[in-house]
Each structure stands twice: as structure tokens, then as C-alpha cells.
């Protein structure tokens, strides 16, 4: 059973999300809040597997709440949910280590996104990936020094991680075992002093894309 806390300043949205999530027996909603302060309190109280929060809320944003939670609980799984594709929010979401950034209109993606995040995958909707990729096009070309510091196999794995694939999908694509992929990713995170797969994907878009 995956446990979830939902944060949104609109009660209709929180109720709708609860109904959607609990339509499967695999997910249970432990609490609902309506502001950034509620997010921290409810996370500390319930320690859910996944916290799903809106971004634009009165006084503090969902990103503010995410920063506070991750400062206290670095392994927290947080998903940002919004109606906006604001570049600054997307940049911050990638940089602070949340596990996903989803557009509210894509409600059919909520359940699989929660499950994927729970299983360790970064979850960014196609709209968000497209926006982030466009943002990165404005950056300088490939960092040749960074590129040269990786083997061909490492580069292939980083690229697959950035595409949002899980270990099994990467293993199938590169004809490797799941364990080998897992070891490569652990070594890459240590080599680059990164926290998780999301930051590895960011590294790819910033330095290797």
C-alpha cells in the first residue's frame, strides 16, 4: 500500500485527487492540507510514501514547502502538481530534488506517476520535459570536458536515465542486467556527488545535451 498526503489550496482539487488515487486499492490518502505550512506538518505527522503538492498557494509556494521538507527529510518523495509550465518553477523543481512535476490537466497520469515515484523513478510529464529541453537549448553547447570524463557505457546510461527510464528498461535497451545498471547509476551518483536520478538527469541536460 502506497501512502499519500495531498496539498492544494482548492478543496475541490484535493477531494478530486483523493477520489482518483483511492480508486485503486494500492494507494491510501493519509491526509489533506491546503497550504505550504500544512505540507510540513502533515509530512512530519504521517511520513507518507509520497507527498503531492500544488505549487501556487497563498503566502508560500509548494516549492517552498518542498525545500523545507527535503531539508529535514532528504529521502522524502515529493511530486509537484500545477496548471503552469513556468520556467522558473521547473528550474527550481529540478534543482531541489523533487521526484516529479506534473500538469494538473493530465489527471490520468496521477496514479502511474505516484507509483513510479514510489518505485524510485523521476516523473516529469512530457510537457515539462519539452519545456526543460527548450530551456537548455539556450545554454552553451556540450561541455567537452564533462563529456570526456565518462565512458561510452556511462554516457549511454546517463542518457537513458534522463529519458525517464527505470533500471529494467535501461537494462533491456543496453543489453545489461538490472544489477549492472543499478551499480553504474550508484557509481555515477557518487562520481558526480549527486543525490538521486533526478539530479543525474539534470546533469545530462546541463552538460551533455
Short mmCIF file of C-alpha atoms in Angstrom, two decimals:
data_model
loop_
_atom_site.label_atom_id
_atom_site.label_comp_id
_atom_site.label_asym_id
_atom_site.label_seq_id
_atom_site.Cartn_x
_atom_site.Cartn_y
_atom_site.Cartn_z
CA UNK A 1 0.00 0.00 0.00
CA UNK A 2 1.39 3.40 -1.03
CA UNK A 3 0.52 6.17 1.41
CA UNK A 4 -0.01 9.72 0.16
CA UNK A 5 -0.59 13.24 1.52
CA UNK A 6 -2.23 15.83 -0.78
CA UNK A 7 -1.70 19.60 -0.53
CA UNK A 8 -3.70 22.13 -2.57
CA UNK A 9 -5.41 25.38 -1.64
CA UNK A 10 -8.53 24.34 -3.56
CA UNK A 11 -10.65 21.82 -1.56
CA UNK A 12 -12.33 20.64 -4.76
CA UNK A 13 -8.94 19.69 -6.21
CA UNK A 14 -7.82 17.82 -3.08
CA UNK A 15 -11.09 15.89 -2.95
CA UNK A 16 -10.87 15.04 -6.65
CA UNK A 17 -7.28 13.85 -6.29
CA UNK A 18 -8.20 11.74 -3.28
CA UNK A 19 -11.04 10.12 -5.24
CA UNK A 20 -8.74 9.38 -8.19
CA UNK A 21 -5.91 7.99 -6.06
CA UNK A 22 -8.15 5.84 -3.88
CA UNK A 23 -9.88 4.36 -6.92
CA UNK A 24 -7.05 1.83 -6.75
CA UNK A 25 -6.59 -0.37 -3.70
CA UNK A 26 -2.84 0.19 -3.92
CA UNK A 27 -2.97 3.79 -2.67
CA UNK A 28 -4.31 5.30 0.56
CA UNK A 29 -4.55 9.04 1.29
CA UNK A 30 -3.48 9.73 4.88
CA UNK A 31 -4.06 13.46 4.98
CA UNK A 32 -5.13 16.58 3.09
CA UNK A 33 -3.83 20.13 3.55
CA UNK A 34 -4.40 23.48 1.91
CA UNK A 35 -1.18 25.48 2.36
CA UNK A 36 2.60 25.08 2.47
CA UNK A 37 2.60 25.03 6.27
CA UNK A 38 0.17 22.09 6.20
CA UNK A 39 2.60 20.22 3.94
CA UNK A 40 5.39 20.19 6.52
CA UNK A 41 3.07 19.43 9.44
CA UNK A 42 1.30 16.59 7.64
CA UNK A 43 4.56 15.13 6.36
CA UNK A 44 6.04 15.11 9.85
CA UNK A 45 2.84 13.62 11.28
CA UNK A 46 2.17 10.88 8.73
CA UNK A 47 5.54 10.29 6.99
CA UNK A 48 3.73 9.34 3.76
CA UNK A 49 5.44 7.42 1.00
CA UNK A 50 4.61 10.26 -1.41
CA UNK A 51 3.58 13.89 -0.86
CA UNK A 52 1.69 15.50 -3.73
CA UNK A 53 1.56 19.31 -3.58
CA UNK A 54 0.30 22.20 -5.65
CA UNK A 55 2.85 24.92 -6.41
CA UNK A 56 0.93 28.20 -6.38
CA UNK A 57 -0.62 28.69 -2.94
CA UNK A 58 -1.09 31.73 -0.66
CA UNK A 59 1.92 33.00 1.35
CA UNK A 60 4.31 30.16 0.44
CA UNK A 61 4.57 28.04 -2.69
CA UNK A 62 4.69 24.28 -2.91
CA UNK A 63 8.37 24.64 -3.82
CA UNK A 64 8.97 26.50 -0.55
CA UNK A 65 7.29 23.61 1.27
CA UNK A 66 9.34 21.06 -0.69
CA UNK A 67 12.59 22.80 0.27
CA UNK A 68 11.66 22.71 3.97
CA UNK A 69 10.62 19.06 3.86
CA UNK A 70 13.72 17.95 1.94
CA UNK A 71 15.96 19.87 4.35
CA UNK A 72 14.55 17.76 7.20
CA UNK A 73 13.81 14.58 5.28
CA UNK A 74 16.25 14.26 2.33
CA UNK A 75 14.73 10.97 1.18
CA UNK A 76 11.17 12.34 1.01
CA UNK A 77 9.35 11.61 -2.24
CA UNK A 78 7.66 14.81 -3.39
CA UNK A 79 5.61 15.44 -6.53
CA UNK A 80 4.70 18.97 -7.63
CA UNK A 81 1.33 19.42 -9.29
CA UNK A 82 0.35 22.60 -11.12
CA UNK A 83 -1.51 24.12 -14.05
CA UNK A 84 1.55 26.12 -15.05
CA UNK A 85 4.66 25.39 -17.11
CA UNK A 86 6.55 28.32 -15.58
CA UNK A 87 10.25 28.01 -16.47
CA UNK A 88 11.47 29.34 -13.13
CA UNK A 89 9.35 26.81 -11.22
CA UNK A 90 10.57 24.00 -13.46
CA UNK A 91 14.20 25.03 -12.97
CA UNK A 92 13.73 25.12 -9.19
CA UNK A 93 11.87 21.81 -9.16
CA UNK A 94 14.75 20.08 -10.94
CA UNK A 95 17.39 21.71 -8.73
CA UNK A 96 15.94 20.97 -5.28
CA UNK A 97 15.42 17.25 -5.82
CA UNK A 98 11.67 16.69 -6.07
CA UNK A 99 10.73 13.43 -7.80
CA UNK A 100 8.28 14.88 -10.28
CA UNK A 101 6.49 17.88 -11.75
CA UNK A 102 3.10 17.22 -13.30
CA UNK A 103 0.46 19.27 -15.08
CA UNK A 104 -2.98 19.09 -13.40
CA UNK A 105 -4.84 18.73 -16.67
CA UNK A 106 -3.23 15.31 -17.16
CA UNK A 107 -5.21 13.58 -14.40
CA UNK A 108 -4.90 10.13 -15.94
CA UNK A 109 -1.17 10.31 -15.19
CA UNK A 110 -1.63 10.83 -11.43
CA UNK A 111 -1.83 7.18 -10.33
CA UNK A 112 1.03 5.87 -12.53
CA UNK A 113 3.12 8.89 -11.54
CA UNK A 114 2.67 8.23 -7.82
CA UNK A 115 3.54 4.56 -8.34
CA UNK A 116 6.60 5.41 -10.44
CA UNK A 117 7.88 7.95 -7.91
CA UNK A 118 7.36 5.43 -5.10
CA UNK A 119 9.46 2.94 -7.09
CA UNK A 120 12.33 5.41 -7.39
CA UNK A 121 11.74 6.91 -10.80
CA UNK A 122 11.78 10.60 -11.65
CA UNK A 123 8.38 11.61 -13.01
CA UNK A 124 8.18 14.61 -15.30
CA UNK A 125 5.33 14.86 -17.80
CA UNK A 126 6.09 15.24 -21.50
CA UNK A 127 5.10 18.92 -21.35
CA UNK A 128 7.65 19.55 -18.62
CA UNK A 129 10.45 17.64 -20.37
CA UNK A 130 9.76 19.59 -23.56
CA UNK A 131 9.87 22.91 -21.69
CA UNK A 132 13.06 21.98 -19.85
CA UNK A 133 14.71 20.80 -23.07
CA UNK A 134 13.80 24.11 -24.73
CA UNK A 135 15.30 25.96 -21.77
CA UNK A 136 18.53 24.01 -22.14
CA UNK A 137 18.77 24.88 -25.85
CA UNK A 138 19.56 28.42 -24.76
CA UNK A 139 22.63 27.17 -22.89
CA UNK A 140 26.11 26.75 -24.44
CA UNK A 141 26.83 23.59 -26.40
CA UNK A 142 28.08 20.35 -24.89
CA UNK A 143 30.69 20.67 -22.15
CA UNK A 144 33.54 18.75 -23.83
CA UNK A 145 35.47 18.37 -20.58
CA UNK A 146 32.46 16.81 -18.86
CA UNK A 147 31.77 14.60 -21.88
CA UNK A 148 35.34 13.25 -21.90
CA UNK A 149 35.14 12.19 -18.25
CA UNK A 150 32.67 9.37 -18.99
CA UNK A 151 32.97 6.03 -20.73
CA UNK A 152 30.69 5.24 -23.64
CA UNK A 153 28.64 2.93 -21.41
CA UNK A 154 28.30 5.59 -18.69
CA UNK A 155 27.11 8.16 -21.23
CA UNK A 156 24.55 5.71 -22.60
CA UNK A 157 23.18 5.05 -19.11
CA UNK A 158 23.02 8.75 -18.21
CA UNK A 159 21.09 9.40 -21.43
CA UNK A 160 18.58 6.65 -20.62
CA UNK A 161 18.11 7.98 -17.07
CA UNK A 162 17.47 11.46 -18.49
CA UNK A 163 14.82 9.92 -20.75
CA UNK A 164 12.98 8.78 -17.61
CA UNK A 165 13.59 5.05 -17.98
CA UNK A 166 13.74 2.72 -14.97
CA UNK A 167 16.55 0.21 -14.38
CA UNK A 168 14.79 -2.65 -16.17
CA UNK A 169 14.07 -0.52 -19.24
CA UNK A 170 17.68 0.67 -19.33
CA UNK A 171 18.93 -2.89 -18.91
CA UNK A 172 16.75 -4.08 -21.80
CA UNK A 173 17.83 -1.20 -24.05
CA UNK A 174 21.55 -1.68 -23.39
CA UNK A 175 21.55 -5.49 -23.04
CA UNK A 176 22.72 -5.38 -19.42
CA UNK A 177 21.47 -6.92 -16.20
CA UNK A 178 19.37 -4.88 -13.76
CA UNK A 179 22.16 -5.21 -11.20
CA UNK A 180 24.78 -3.86 -13.58
CA UNK A 181 22.63 -0.83 -14.36
CA UNK A 182 21.99 -0.24 -10.67
CA UNK A 183 25.73 -0.39 -9.96
CA UNK A 184 26.55 2.01 -12.78
CA UNK A 185 23.98 4.53 -11.56
CA UNK A 186 25.23 4.32 -7.97
CA UNK A 187 28.80 4.87 -9.18
CA UNK A 188 27.75 7.82 -11.35
CA UNK A 189 25.90 9.47 -8.47
CA UNK A 190 28.98 9.07 -6.27
CA UNK A 191 31.33 10.25 -9.02
CA UNK A 192 29.32 13.42 -9.62
CA UNK A 193 28.36 13.94 -5.97
CA UNK A 194 24.67 13.86 -6.87
CA UNK A 195 21.78 12.84 -4.65
CA UNK A 196 19.48 10.94 -6.99
CA UNK A 197 18.42 10.07 -10.55
CA UNK A 198 16.61 13.37 -10.96
CA UNK A 199 19.83 15.29 -10.42
CA UNK A 200 21.60 12.92 -12.81
CA UNK A 201 19.00 13.78 -15.46
CA UNK A 202 19.56 17.48 -14.78
CA UNK A 203 23.31 16.96 -15.19
CA UNK A 204 22.70 15.39 -18.60
CA UNK A 205 20.60 18.33 -19.82
CA UNK A 206 23.01 20.91 -18.41
CA UNK A 207 26.32 19.42 -19.53
CA UNK A 208 25.84 16.64 -22.07
CA UNK A 209 22.82 17.62 -24.16
#
